[in-house]
Amino acid sequence: MTLKDKTVLVTGASRGFGRAIAEEMLRLGAHVLALGRDPVAMDETRASLATIGGEFEMVTMDVCDESAVTNYITALPCLDVVVNNAGIAHVQSLIETPTQEIRDILEVNVIGAFVVMRESARKMLQTNGGQIINIASDAAIRGIARMGPYVASKHALLGLSRSMSLELRQQGVRVTTFCPGPISTDILGSGTGDSNAMSPEDLAKTITHLVEVPPEIEIQELLVQPTPQRQ
Ligand SMILES: NC(=O)c1ccc[n+]([C@@H]2O[C@H](COP(=O)([O-])OP(=O)(O)OC[C@H]3O[C@@H](n4cnc5c(N)ncnc54)[C@H](OP(=O)(O)O)[C@@H]3O)[C@@H](O)[C@H]2O)c1
């Protein structure tokens, strides 16, 4: 599938990795639906997309608002690609983590992603099929101290995504789980980035390659790590 003239929904597009994905999709000629919440960050994304040009729409929405997500996706005339990227993370020891924190993380990273996935699949099955890319993390396949709830959410998303892939592949919907290592964004707060982190722009290019692989091929999951610095 080429991205030219395809309708692409990117969640969590107000900043970080999602913004870079929306920008790269727009550069390649897609009609981009950029979903996020924070009005200031959404304005920054709007300005950045406007400098690229092409067709895009800013969609202010919380992925945890099930009826808003359902109504929005149901009303779309078509949907070719969804990048389920919205996510939150916290660092805290188990001992100090209130129960509400794991509920909040699961609500966004798993339930929100589930609703976006389900509604997108419904829409794609009514039309020409499509592709869903779920942004998990390498935390989907390993543990990280002081990030238990986040790691649990990404393990859950991987399981959900693997199952959706098996369920939907014969009906023309490809589902890919993208599992990157550290990305230079502010997900854990400003200035907390890993010095070895990957650039969101480089990774966004990798995402577009996933869409452009021939339709006969489905990449079910992709583990992506920074290349170690040469000595
Ligand atoms: N950064 C890393 O090292 C890393 C590594 C592996 C995987 N990931 C994954 O990559 C994805 C993007 O992370 P990032 O690093 O770009 O983080 P980020 O800069 O903090 O961006 C997160 C995005 O998700 C959106 N979001 C959060 N909760 C939302 C909700 N309830 N409804 C709608 N949008 C919501 C935010 O929107 P608002 O700000 O507008 O609320 C923002 O656009 C996440 O799924 C994350 O787990 C990140």
Coordinates of N, CA and C and ligand atoms in Angstrom, one line a residue:
M1 N 0.9 -1.2 0.0 CA 0.0 0.0 0.0 C 0.9 1.2 0.0
T2 N 0.6 2.2 -0.9 CA 1.4 3.4 -0.8 C 0.5 4.4 0.0
L3 N 1.1 5.4 0.6 CA 0.3 6.3 1.5 C -0.4 7.4 0.7
K4 N 0.0 7.6 -0.5 CA -0.6 8.7 -1.3 C -2.2 8.5 -1.3
D5 N -2.8 9.6 -0.8 CA -4.3 9.7 -0.8 C -5.0 8.7 0.2
K6 N -4.2 8.0 1.0 CA -4.8 7.1 2.0 C -5.2 8.0 3.2
T7 N -6.3 7.5 3.9 CA -6.7 8.2 5.1 C -6.1 7.5 6.3
V8 N -5.3 8.2 7.1 CA -4.5 7.7 8.2 C -4.9 8.4 9.5
L9 N -5.3 7.6 10.5 CA -5.6 8.2 11.8 C -4.4 7.9 12.7
V10 N -3.9 8.9 13.3 CA -2.7 8.8 14.3 C -3.2 9.3 15.6
T11 N -3.2 8.4 16.6 CA -3.6 8.9 18.0 C -2.3 9.3 18.7
G12 N -2.5 10.2 19.6 CA -1.3 10.8 20.4 C -0.5 11.6 19.4
A13 N -1.1 12.3 18.5 CA -0.4 13.1 17.5 C 0.0 14.5 18.0
S14 N -0.4 14.8 19.2 CA -0.2 16.2 19.7 C 1.3 16.5 20.0
R15 N 2.1 15.5 20.2 CA 3.5 15.7 20.5 C 4.3 14.4 20.2
G16 N 5.6 14.4 20.5 CA 6.4 13.2 20.6 C 6.3 12.4 19.3
F17 N 6.3 11.1 19.5 CA 6.4 10.1 18.4 C 5.2 10.3 17.4
G18 N 4.0 10.5 18.0 CA 2.8 10.6 17.2 C 2.8 11.8 16.3
R19 N 3.4 12.9 16.8 CA 3.5 14.0 15.9 C 4.4 13.7 14.7
A20 N 5.5 13.1 15.0 CA 6.5 12.8 13.9 C 5.9 11.8 12.9
I21 N 5.1 10.9 13.4 CA 4.4 9.9 12.5 C 3.4 10.7 11.6
A22 N 2.6 11.6 12.2 CA 1.6 12.4 11.4 C 2.4 13.2 10.4
E23 N 3.5 13.8 10.7 CA 4.3 14.6 9.8 C 4.8 13.8 8.6
E24 N 5.3 12.6 8.9 CA 5.9 11.8 7.9 C 4.8 11.2 6.9
M25 N 3.7 10.9 7.5 CA 2.5 10.4 6.7 C 2.0 11.5 5.8
L26 N 2.0 12.7 6.3 CA 1.5 13.8 5.5 C 2.5 14.1 4.3
R27 N 3.8 14.0 4.6 CA 4.8 14.2 3.6 C 4.7 13.2 2.5
L28 N 4.2 12.0 2.8 CA 4.1 11.0 1.8 C 2.7 11.0 1.1
G29 N 1.9 12.1 1.4 CA 0.7 12.3 0.6 C -0.5 11.7 1.2
A30 N -0.5 11.2 2.5 CA -1.7 10.7 3.1 C -2.6 11.9 3.6
H31 N -3.8 11.6 3.7 CA -4.8 12.5 4.4 C -4.7 12.1 5.9
V32 N -4.2 13.0 6.7 CA -3.9 12.6 8.1 C -4.9 13.2 9.0
L33 N -5.4 12.3 9.9 CA -6.3 12.7 11.0 C -5.5 12.6 12.3
A34 N -5.1 13.7 12.8 CA -4.2 13.8 13.9 C -5.0 14.0 15.3
L35 N -5.0 13.0 16.1 CA -5.8 13.0 17.3 C -4.9 13.2 18.5
G36 N -5.4 14.1 19.4 CA -4.7 14.4 20.7 C -5.6 15.2 21.6
R37 N -5.1 15.6 22.7 CA -6.0 16.3 23.7 C -5.5 17.7 24.0
D38 N -4.3 17.9 24.4 CA -3.8 19.2 24.9 C -3.8 20.3 23.8
P39 N -4.6 21.3 24.1 CA -4.8 22.4 23.1 C -3.5 23.1 22.6
V40 N -2.6 23.3 23.5 CA -1.4 24.0 23.1 C -0.5 23.1 22.2
A41 N -0.4 21.8 22.7 CA 0.4 20.9 21.9 C -0.3 20.6 20.5
M42 N -1.7 20.6 20.5 CA -2.4 20.4 19.3 C -2.1 21.5 18.3
D43 N -2.1 22.8 18.9 CA -1.8 23.9 18.0 C -0.4 23.8 17.4
E44 N 0.6 23.3 18.2 CA 1.9 23.2 17.7 C 2.0 22.1 16.5
T45 N 1.2 21.0 16.7 CA 1.2 20.0 15.7 C 0.5 20.6 14.4
R46 N -0.6 21.3 14.6 CA -1.3 21.9 13.5 C -0.3 22.8 12.7
A47 N 0.4 23.7 13.4 CA 1.4 24.6 12.7 C 2.4 23.8 12.0
S48 N 2.9 22.7 12.6 CA 4.0 21.9 11.9 C 3.4 21.2 10.7
L49 N 2.2 20.7 10.8 CA 1.6 20.0 9.6 C 1.3 21.0 8.5
A50 N 0.9 22.2 8.9 CA 0.6 23.2 7.9 C 1.8 23.6 7.1
T51 N 3.0 23.6 7.7 CA 4.2 23.9 6.9 C 4.5 22.8 5.9
I52 N 4.1 21.6 6.2 CA 4.3 20.5 5.2 C 3.3 20.6 4.0
G53 N 2.1 21.0 4.4 CA 1.0 21.1 3.3 C 0.3 19.8 3.2
G54 N -0.7 19.8 2.3 CA -1.5 18.5 2.1 C -2.7 18.6 3.0
E55 N -3.4 17.4 3.0 CA -4.7 17.4 3.7 C -4.6 16.8 5.1
F56 N -5.0 17.5 6.1 CA -5.0 17.0 7.4 C -6.1 17.6 8.2
E57 N -6.4 16.9 9.3 CA -7.5 17.4 10.2 C -7.0 17.1 11.7
M58 N -7.2 18.2 12.5 CA -6.8 18.0 13.9 C -8.1 17.5 14.6
V59 N -8.0 16.5 15.4 CA -9.1 15.9 16.1 C -8.8 15.9 17.6
T60 N -9.5 16.8 18.4 CA -9.3 16.8 19.8 C -10.2 15.8 20.5
M61 N -9.6 14.8 21.0 CA -10.4 13.6 21.6 C -9.5 12.8 22.6
D62 N -10.2 12.4 23.6 CA -9.6 11.5 24.6 C -9.9 10.0 24.1
V63 N -8.8 9.2 24.0 CA -9.1 7.8 23.5 C -9.9 7.0 24.6
C64 N -10.0 7.6 25.8 CA -10.8 6.9 26.8 C -12.2 7.2 26.7
D65 N -12.6 8.2 25.9 CA -14.0 8.6 25.7 C -14.6 7.7 24.6
E66 N -15.1 6.5 25.1 CA -15.5 5.5 24.1 C -16.5 6.0 23.1
S67 N -17.5 6.7 23.6 CA -18.6 7.1 22.6 C -18.0 8.1 21.6
A68 N -17.2 9.0 22.1 CA -16.6 10.0 21.1 C -15.7 9.3 20.1
V69 N -14.9 8.3 20.5 CA -14.1 7.5 19.5 C -15.0 6.8 18.6
T70 N -16.0 6.1 19.1 CA -16.9 5.3 18.3 C -17.6 6.2 17.2
N71 N -18.2 7.3 17.7 CA -18.9 8.2 16.8 C -18.0 8.7 15.7
Y72 N -16.8 9.1 16.1 CA -15.9 9.7 15.2 C -15.5 8.7 14.1
I73 N -15.1 7.6 14.5 CA -14.6 6.6 13.5 C -15.8 6.1 12.6
T74 N -17.0 5.9 13.3 CA -18.1 5.4 12.5 C -18.5 6.4 11.4
A75 N -18.3 7.6 11.7 CA -18.8 8.7 10.7 C -17.8 8.9 9.6
L76 N -16.6 8.3 9.7 CA -15.6 8.5 8.6 C -16.0 7.8 7.3
P77 N -15.8 8.4 6.2 CA -16.2 7.7 5.0 C -15.3 6.5 4.7
C78 N -14.0 6.6 5.1 CA -13.1 5.5 4.9 C -11.9 5.7 5.9
L79 N -11.2 4.6 6.1 CA -10.1 4.6 7.0 C -9.1 3.5 6.5
D80 N -7.9 3.9 6.1 CA -7.0 2.9 5.5 C -5.9 2.4 6.5
V81 N -5.5 3.4 7.3 CA -4.4 3.0 8.3 C -4.7 3.7 9.6
V82 N -4.4 3.0 10.7 CA -4.5 3.6 12.0 C -3.2 3.3 12.8
V83 N -2.7 4.4 13.4 CA -1.5 4.2 14.2 C -2.0 4.5 15.6
N84 N -2.1 3.4 16.4 CA -2.6 3.5 17.8 C -1.4 3.8 18.7
N85 N -1.2 5.1 18.9 CA 0.1 5.5 19.5 C -0.1 6.2 20.8
A86 N -1.3 6.7 21.1 CA -1.5 7.4 22.4 C -1.1 6.5 23.6
G87 N -0.4 7.1 24.5 CA 0.0 6.3 25.7 C 0.6 7.2 26.8
I88 N 0.6 6.6 28.0 CA 1.1 7.4 29.1 C 2.1 6.4 29.9
A89 N 3.0 7.0 30.6 CA 3.9 6.2 31.4 C 4.2 6.9 32.7
H90 N 4.5 6.1 33.8 CA 5.0 6.7 35.0 C 6.1 5.9 35.6
V91 N 7.0 6.5 36.3 CA 8.1 5.8 37.0 C 7.8 5.9 38.5
Q92 N 7.7 4.8 39.2 CA 7.4 4.8 40.6 C 7.6 3.4 41.1
S93 N 8.1 3.3 42.3 CA 8.3 1.9 42.9 C 6.9 1.3 43.2
L94 N 6.9 0.0 43.1 CA 5.7 -0.7 43.4 C 5.1 -0.3 44.8
I95 N 5.9 -0.2 45.8 CA 5.5 0.1 47.1 C 4.7 1.4 47.2
E96 N 5.2 2.4 46.3 CA 4.5 3.7 46.4 C 3.4 3.9 45.4
T97 N 3.2 2.9 44.6 CA 2.2 3.1 43.5 C 0.8 2.9 43.9
P98 N -0.1 4.0 43.9 CA -1.5 3.8 44.2 C -2.2 2.9 43.2
T99 N -3.2 2.2 43.6 CA -4.0 1.4 42.6 C -4.5 2.2 41.5
Q100 N -4.9 3.4 41.7 CA -5.5 4.2 40.7 C -4.5 4.4 39.5
E101 N -3.2 4.4 39.9 CA -2.2 4.6 38.8 C -2.2 3.5 37.8
I102 N -2.3 2.3 38.2 CA -2.3 1.2 37.3 C -3.6 1.2 36.5
R103 N -4.7 1.6 37.2 CA -6.0 1.7 36.4 C -5.9 2.7 35.3
D104 N -5.3 3.9 35.7 CA -5.2 5.0 34.7 C -4.3 4.5 33.5
I105 N -3.2 3.9 33.7 CA -2.4 3.4 32.6 C -3.1 2.4 31.8
L106 N -3.7 1.4 32.4 CA -4.4 0.4 31.6 C -5.6 1.0 30.8
E107 N -6.2 2.1 31.4 CA -7.3 2.7 30.7 C -6.9 3.3 29.4
V108 N -5.8 4.0 29.4 CA -5.3 4.6 28.1 C -4.6 3.6 27.2
N109 N -3.6 2.9 27.8 CA -2.7 2.1 27.0 C -3.3 0.8 26.5
V110 N -4.3 0.3 27.2 CA -4.9 -0.9 26.8 C -6.4 -0.7 26.3
I111 N -7.2 -0.2 27.2 CA -8.7 0.0 26.9 C -8.9 1.0 25.8
G112 N -8.2 2.1 25.9 CA -8.3 3.1 24.8 C -7.8 2.5 23.5
A113 N -6.7 1.9 23.5 CA -6.2 1.3 22.3 C -7.1 0.2 21.7
F114 N -7.7 -0.5 22.7 CA -8.7 -1.6 22.2 C -9.9 -1.0 21.5
V115 N -10.4 0.1 22.1 CA -11.6 0.7 21.4 C -11.3 1.3 20.1
V116 N -10.1 2.0 20.0 CA -9.7 2.5 18.7 C -9.5 1.4 17.7
M117 N -8.9 0.3 18.1 CA -8.7 -0.9 17.3 C -10.0 -1.5 16.8
R118 N -10.9 -1.7 17.7 CA -12.1 -2.3 17.4 C -12.9 -1.5 16.4
E119 N -13.1 -0.2 16.7 CA -13.9 0.7 15.8 C -13.2 0.8 14.4
S120 N -11.9 0.9 14.4 CA -11.1 1.0 13.2 C -11.3 -0.3 12.3
A121 N -11.3 -1.4 13.0 CA -11.4 -2.7 12.3 C -12.9 -2.8 11.7
R122 N -13.8 -2.4 12.5 CA -15.2 -2.4 12.0 C -15.3 -1.5 10.7
K123 N -14.7 -0.4 10.8 CA -14.8 0.5 9.6 C -14.0 -0.1 8.4
M124 N -12.8 -0.7 8.7 CA -12.0 -1.2 7.6 C -12.7 -2.4 7.0
L125 N -13.4 -3.2 7.8 CA -14.1 -4.4 7.3 C -15.3 -4.0 6.4
Q126 N -15.8 -2.9 6.6 CA -17.0 -2.4 5.7 C -16.5 -1.9 4.4
T127 N -15.2 -1.5 4.4 CA -14.6 -0.9 3.2 C -13.6 -1.8 2.5
N128 N -12.4 -1.3 2.3 CA -11.4 -2.1 1.6 C -10.3 -2.7 2.4
G129 N -10.6 -3.0 3.7 CA -9.5 -3.5 4.5 C -8.6 -2.4 5.0
G130 N -7.5 -2.7 5.5 CA -6.6 -1.7 6.0 C -5.5 -2.2 6.9
Q131 N -4.9 -1.3 7.6 CA -3.8 -1.7 8.5 C -3.8 -1.0 9.8
I132 N -3.7 -1.7 10.9 CA -3.6 -1.2 12.2 C -2.2 -1.4 12.8
I133 N -1.6 -0.3 13.2 CA -0.3 -0.4 13.8 C -0.4 0.0 15.3
N134 N -0.1 -0.9 16.1 CA -0.2 -0.6 17.6 C 1.2 -0.3 18.1
I135 N 1.3 0.8 18.7 CA 2.6 1.2 19.3 C 2.7 0.6 20.7
A136 N 3.4 -0.5 20.8 CA 3.7 -1.0 22.1 C 5.0 -0.5 22.6
S137 N 6.0 -1.3 22.8 CA 7.3 -0.9 23.3 C 8.1 -2.2 23.5
D138 N 9.4 -2.0 23.7 CA 10.2 -3.2 24.0 C 9.8 -3.7 25.4
A139 N 9.1 -2.8 26.2 CA 8.6 -3.1 27.5 C 7.4 -4.2 27.4
A140 N 7.0 -4.5 26.1 CA 6.0 -5.5 25.9 C 6.6 -6.9 26.1
I141 N 7.9 -7.0 26.1 CA 8.6 -8.3 26.1 C 9.7 -8.4 27.2
R142 N 9.7 -7.4 28.1 CA 10.7 -7.5 29.2 C 10.2 -6.7 30.4
G143 N 10.8 -6.8 31.5 CA 10.4 -6.0 32.7 C 11.3 -4.8 32.8
I144 N 10.8 -3.8 33.5 CA 11.6 -2.6 33.8 C 11.3 -2.2 35.2
A145 N 12.3 -2.1 36.1 CA 12.1 -1.8 37.5 C 11.4 -0.4 37.6
R146 N 10.5 -0.2 38.5 CA 9.8 1.0 38.8 C 8.9 1.5 37.7
M147 N 8.6 0.5 36.7 CA 7.6 0.9 35.7 C 6.6 -0.3 35.5
G148 N 6.3 -1.0 36.6 CA 5.5 -2.2 36.5 C 4.2 -2.0 35.7
P149 N 3.4 -0.9 36.1 CA 2.1 -0.7 35.5 C 2.2 -0.5 34.0
Y150 N 3.2 0.3 33.6 CA 3.4 0.6 32.2 C 3.8 -0.7 31.4
V151 N 4.7 -1.4 32.0 CA 5.2 -2.7 31.4 C 4.0 -3.7 31.3
A152 N 3.2 -3.7 32.3 CA 2.0 -4.6 32.2 C 1.1 -4.2 31.1
S153 N 0.9 -2.9 30.9 CA 0.0 -2.4 29.9 C 0.5 -2.7 28.5
K154 N 1.9 -2.7 28.3 CA 2.4 -3.0 27.0 C 2.4 -4.5 26.7
H155 N 2.6 -5.3 27.8 CA 2.4 -6.8 27.6 C 1.0 -7.0 27.1
A156 N 0.1 -6.4 27.8 CA -1.4 -6.6 27.4 C -1.6 -6.2 26.0
L157 N -1.1 -5.0 25.6 CA -1.3 -4.5 24.3 C -0.8 -5.5 23.2
L158 N 0.4 -6.1 23.5 CA 1.0 -7.0 22.6 C 0.1 -8.3 22.5
G159 N -0.4 -8.7 23.5 CA -1.3 -9.9 23.5 C -2.6 -9.6 22.7
L160 N -3.1 -8.5 22.9 CA -4.3 -8.0 22.2 C -4.0 -7.9 20.7
S161 N -2.9 -7.3 20.4 CA -2.6 -7.0 19.1 C -2.3 -8.3 18.3
R162 N -1.5 -9.2 18.9 CA -1.2 -10.5 18.3 C -2.5 -11.3 18.0
S163 N -3.5 -11.2 18.9 CA -4.8 -11.9 18.7 C -5.6 -11.3 17.6
M164 N -5.6 -10.0 17.6 CA -6.3 -9.2 16.5 C -5.7 -9.5 15.2
S165 N -4.4 -9.7 15.1 CA -3.8 -10.0 13.9 C -4.2 -11.3 13.3
L166 N -4.3 -12.3 14.2 CA -4.8 -13.7 13.7 C -6.3 -13.6 13.3
E167 N -7.0 -12.8 14.0 CA -8.5 -12.7 13.8 C -8.8 -12.0 12.5
L168 N -8.0 -11.0 12.2 CA -8.4 -10.1 11.1 C -7.7 -10.3 9.8
R169 N -6.6 -11.0 9.8 CA -5.7 -11.1 8.6 C -6.4 -11.7 7.4
Q170 N -7.4 -12.6 7.6 CA -8.0 -13.2 6.4 C -9.1 -12.3 5.9
Q171 N -9.4 -11.3 6.6 CA -10.4 -10.3 6.1 C -9.9 -9.0 5.6
G172 N -8.5 -9.0 5.4 CA -7.9 -7.9 4.7 C -7.5 -6.8 5.6
V173 N -7.4 -7.1 6.9 CA -6.9 -6.1 7.9 C -5.6 -6.6 8.5
R174 N -4.5 -5.9 8.2 CA -3.2 -6.3 8.8 C -3.0 -5.6 10.1
V175 N -2.6 -6.3 11.1 CA -2.3 -5.7 12.4 C -0.8 -5.9 12.8
T176 N -0.1 -4.9 13.1 CA 1.3 -4.9 13.4 C 1.5 -4.3 14.8
T177 N 2.3 -5.0 15.6 CA 2.7 -4.4 16.9 C 4.1 -3.9 16.7
F178 N 4.3 -2.6 17.0 CA 5.6 -2.0 16.9 C 6.2 -1.8 18.3
C179 N 7.3 -2.4 18.5 CA 7.9 -2.4 19.8 C 9.3 -1.7 19.9
P180 N 9.3 -0.4 20.0 CA 10.5 0.3 20.0 C 11.1 0.4 21.4
G181 N 12.5 0.5 21.5 CA 13.2 0.8 22.7 C 13.0 2.3 22.9
P182 N 14.0 2.9 23.6 CA 13.8 4.3 24.0 C 13.7 5.3 22.8
I183 N 12.8 6.2 22.9 CA 12.6 7.3 21.9 C 12.8 8.6 22.6
S184 N 13.4 9.6 21.9 CA 13.7 10.9 22.5 C 12.4 11.7 22.5
T185 N 11.6 11.5 23.5 CA 10.4 12.3 23.7 C 10.3 12.7 25.2
D186 N 9.3 13.4 25.6 CA 9.2 13.8 27.0 C 8.2 13.0 27.7
I187 N 8.0 11.7 27.3 CA 6.9 10.9 27.9 C 7.1 10.8 29.4
L188 N 8.3 10.8 29.9 CA 8.6 10.7 31.4 C 8.9 12.1 32.0
G189 N 8.5 13.1 31.2 CA 8.8 14.5 31.7 C 10.0 15.1 30.9
S190 N 9.9 16.4 30.9 CA 10.9 17.1 30.1 C 12.4 16.8 30.6
G191 N 13.3 16.6 29.7 CA 14.7 16.4 30.0 C 15.0 15.0 30.6
T192 N 14.1 14.1 30.5 CA 14.4 12.8 31.2 C 14.8 11.7 30.2
G193 N 15.0 12.2 28.9 CA 15.3 11.2 27.8 C 16.6 10.4 28.0
D194 N 16.6 9.2 27.4 CA 17.8 8.3 27.5 C 18.8 8.9 26.4
S195 N 20.1 9.0 26.7 CA 21.0 9.5 25.8 C 21.2 8.7 24.5
N196 N 20.8 7.4 24.7 CA 20.9 6.5 23.5 C 19.6 6.4 22.8
A197 N 18.6 7.3 23.1 CA 17.3 7.1 22.5 C 17.3 7.4 21.0
M198 N 16.3 6.7 20.3 CA 16.1 6.9 18.9 C 15.3 8.2 18.6
S199 N 15.5 8.7 17.4 CA 14.8 10.0 17.1 C 13.4 9.6 16.6
P200 N 12.3 10.3 17.0 CA 11.0 10.0 16.6 C 10.9 10.1 15.1
E201 N 11.6 11.0 14.5 CA 11.6 11.2 13.0 C 12.1 9.9 12.3
D202 N 13.2 9.3 12.8 CA 13.7 8.1 12.2 C 12.7 7.0 12.3
L203 N 12.2 6.9 13.5 CA 11.2 5.8 13.7 C 9.9 6.0 12.9
A204 N 9.5 7.2 12.7 CA 8.3 7.5 11.9 C 8.5 7.0 10.5
K205 N 9.8 7.1 10.0 CA 10.0 6.6 8.6 C 9.9 5.0 8.6
T206 N 10.3 4.4 9.7 CA 10.2 3.0 9.8 C 8.7 2.6 9.8
I207 N 7.9 3.4 10.4 CA 6.4 3.1 10.5 C 5.8 3.2 9.0
T208 N 6.3 4.2 8.3 CA 5.7 4.3 6.9 C 6.2 3.1 6.1
H209 N 7.4 2.6 6.3 CA 7.8 1.4 5.5 C 6.8 0.2 5.8
L210 N 6.4 0.1 7.1 CA 5.5 -1.0 7.5 C 4.2 -1.0 6.6
V211 N 3.8 0.2 6.3 CA 2.5 0.4 5.5 C 2.8 0.0 4.1
E212 N 4.0 0.3 3.6 CA 4.3 0.1 2.2 C 4.8 -1.3 1.8
V213 N 4.9 -2.2 2.8 CA 5.2 -3.6 2.4 C 4.0 -4.1 1.6
P214 N 4.3 -5.0 0.6 CA 3.3 -5.5 -0.3 C 2.1 -6.2 0.6
P215 N 0.9 -6.1 0.1 CA -0.3 -6.5 0.8 C -0.2 -8.0 1.2
E216 N 0.6 -8.8 0.4 CA 0.7 -10.2 0.6 C 1.5 -10.5 1.9
I217 N 2.2 -9.5 2.4 CA 3.1 -9.7 3.5 C 2.6 -8.9 4.7
E218 N 2.5 -9.6 5.9 CA 2.1 -9.0 7.1 C 3.2 -9.1 8.1
I219 N 3.7 -7.9 8.6 CA 4.7 -7.9 9.6 C 3.9 -7.9 10.9
Q220 N 3.9 -9.0 11.7 CA 3.1 -9.0 12.8 C 3.6 -8.2 14.0
E221 N 5.0 -8.3 14.2 CA 5.5 -7.5 15.2 C 7.0 -7.1 14.9
L222 N 7.4 -6.0 15.4 CA 8.7 -5.5 15.0 C 9.3 -4.9 16.3
L223 N 10.5 -5.5 16.7 CA 11.2 -5.0 17.8 C 12.3 -4.1 17.3
V224 N 12.4 -2.9 17.7 CA 13.3 -1.9 17.2 C 14.2 -1.3 18.3
Q225 N 15.5 -1.4 18.1 CA 16.4 -0.9 19.1 C 17.4 0.1 18.5
P226 N 17.9 1.0 19.4 CA 19.0 1.9 18.8 C 20.2 1.1 18.5
T227 N 20.9 1.5 17.4 CA 22.1 0.9 17.1 C 23.2 1.4 18.1
P228 N 24.0 0.5 18.7 CA 25.0 1.0 19.6 C 26.0 1.9 18.9
Q229 N 26.4 2.9 19.7 CA 27.4 3.8 19.1 C 28.7 3.1 18.8
R230 N 29.3 3.4 17.7 CA 30.6 2.7 17.3 C 31.7 3.2 18.2
Q231 N 32.6 2.4 18.6 CA 33.7 2.8 19.5 C 34.7 3.6 18.7
Ligands
LIG1 N1 9.3 7.6 24.5 C1 9.7 6.3 24.6 O1 10.9 6.0 25.0 C2 8.8 5.2 24.1 C3 9.4 3.9 23.9 C4 8.6 2.9 23.5 C5 7.3 3.1 23.2 N2 6.7 4.3 23.4 C6 5.3 4.5 23.1 O2 5.2 5.4 22.1 C7 3.9 6.1 22.2 C8 4.1 7.6 22.2 O3 4.9 8.0 23.2 P1 5.7 9.3 23.3 O4 7.1 9.0 23.8 O5 5.6 10.1 22.0 O6 5.0 10.1 24.4 P2 4.5 11.6 24.6 O7 5.4 12.5 23.9 O8 4.2 11.8 26.0 O9 3.1 11.6 23.7 C9 2.0 10.9 24.1 C10 0.9 11.2 23.3 O10 -0.2 10.4 23.7 C11 -1.4 11.3 23.9 N3 -2.3 10.8 24.8 C12 -2.0 10.3 26.1 N4 -3.2 10.0 26.7 C13 -4.2 10.2 25.8 C14 -5.6 10.0 25.9 N5 -6.2 9.6 27.0 N6 -6.3 10.4 24.8 C15 -5.7 10.9 23.7 N7 -4.4 11.0 23.6 C16 -3.6 10.7 24.6 C17 -0.8 12.6 24.3 O11 -1.7 13.6 24.0 P3 -1.9 14.9 24.9 O12 -0.5 15.3 25.3 O13 -2.5 15.9 23.9 O14 -2.8 14.5 26.0 C18 0.5 12.7 23.4 O15 0.1 13.1 22.1 C19 3.3 5.6 23.6 O16 2.4 4.6 23.4 C20 4.5 5.1 24.3 O17 4.2 4.1 25.2 C21 7.5 5.4 23.8

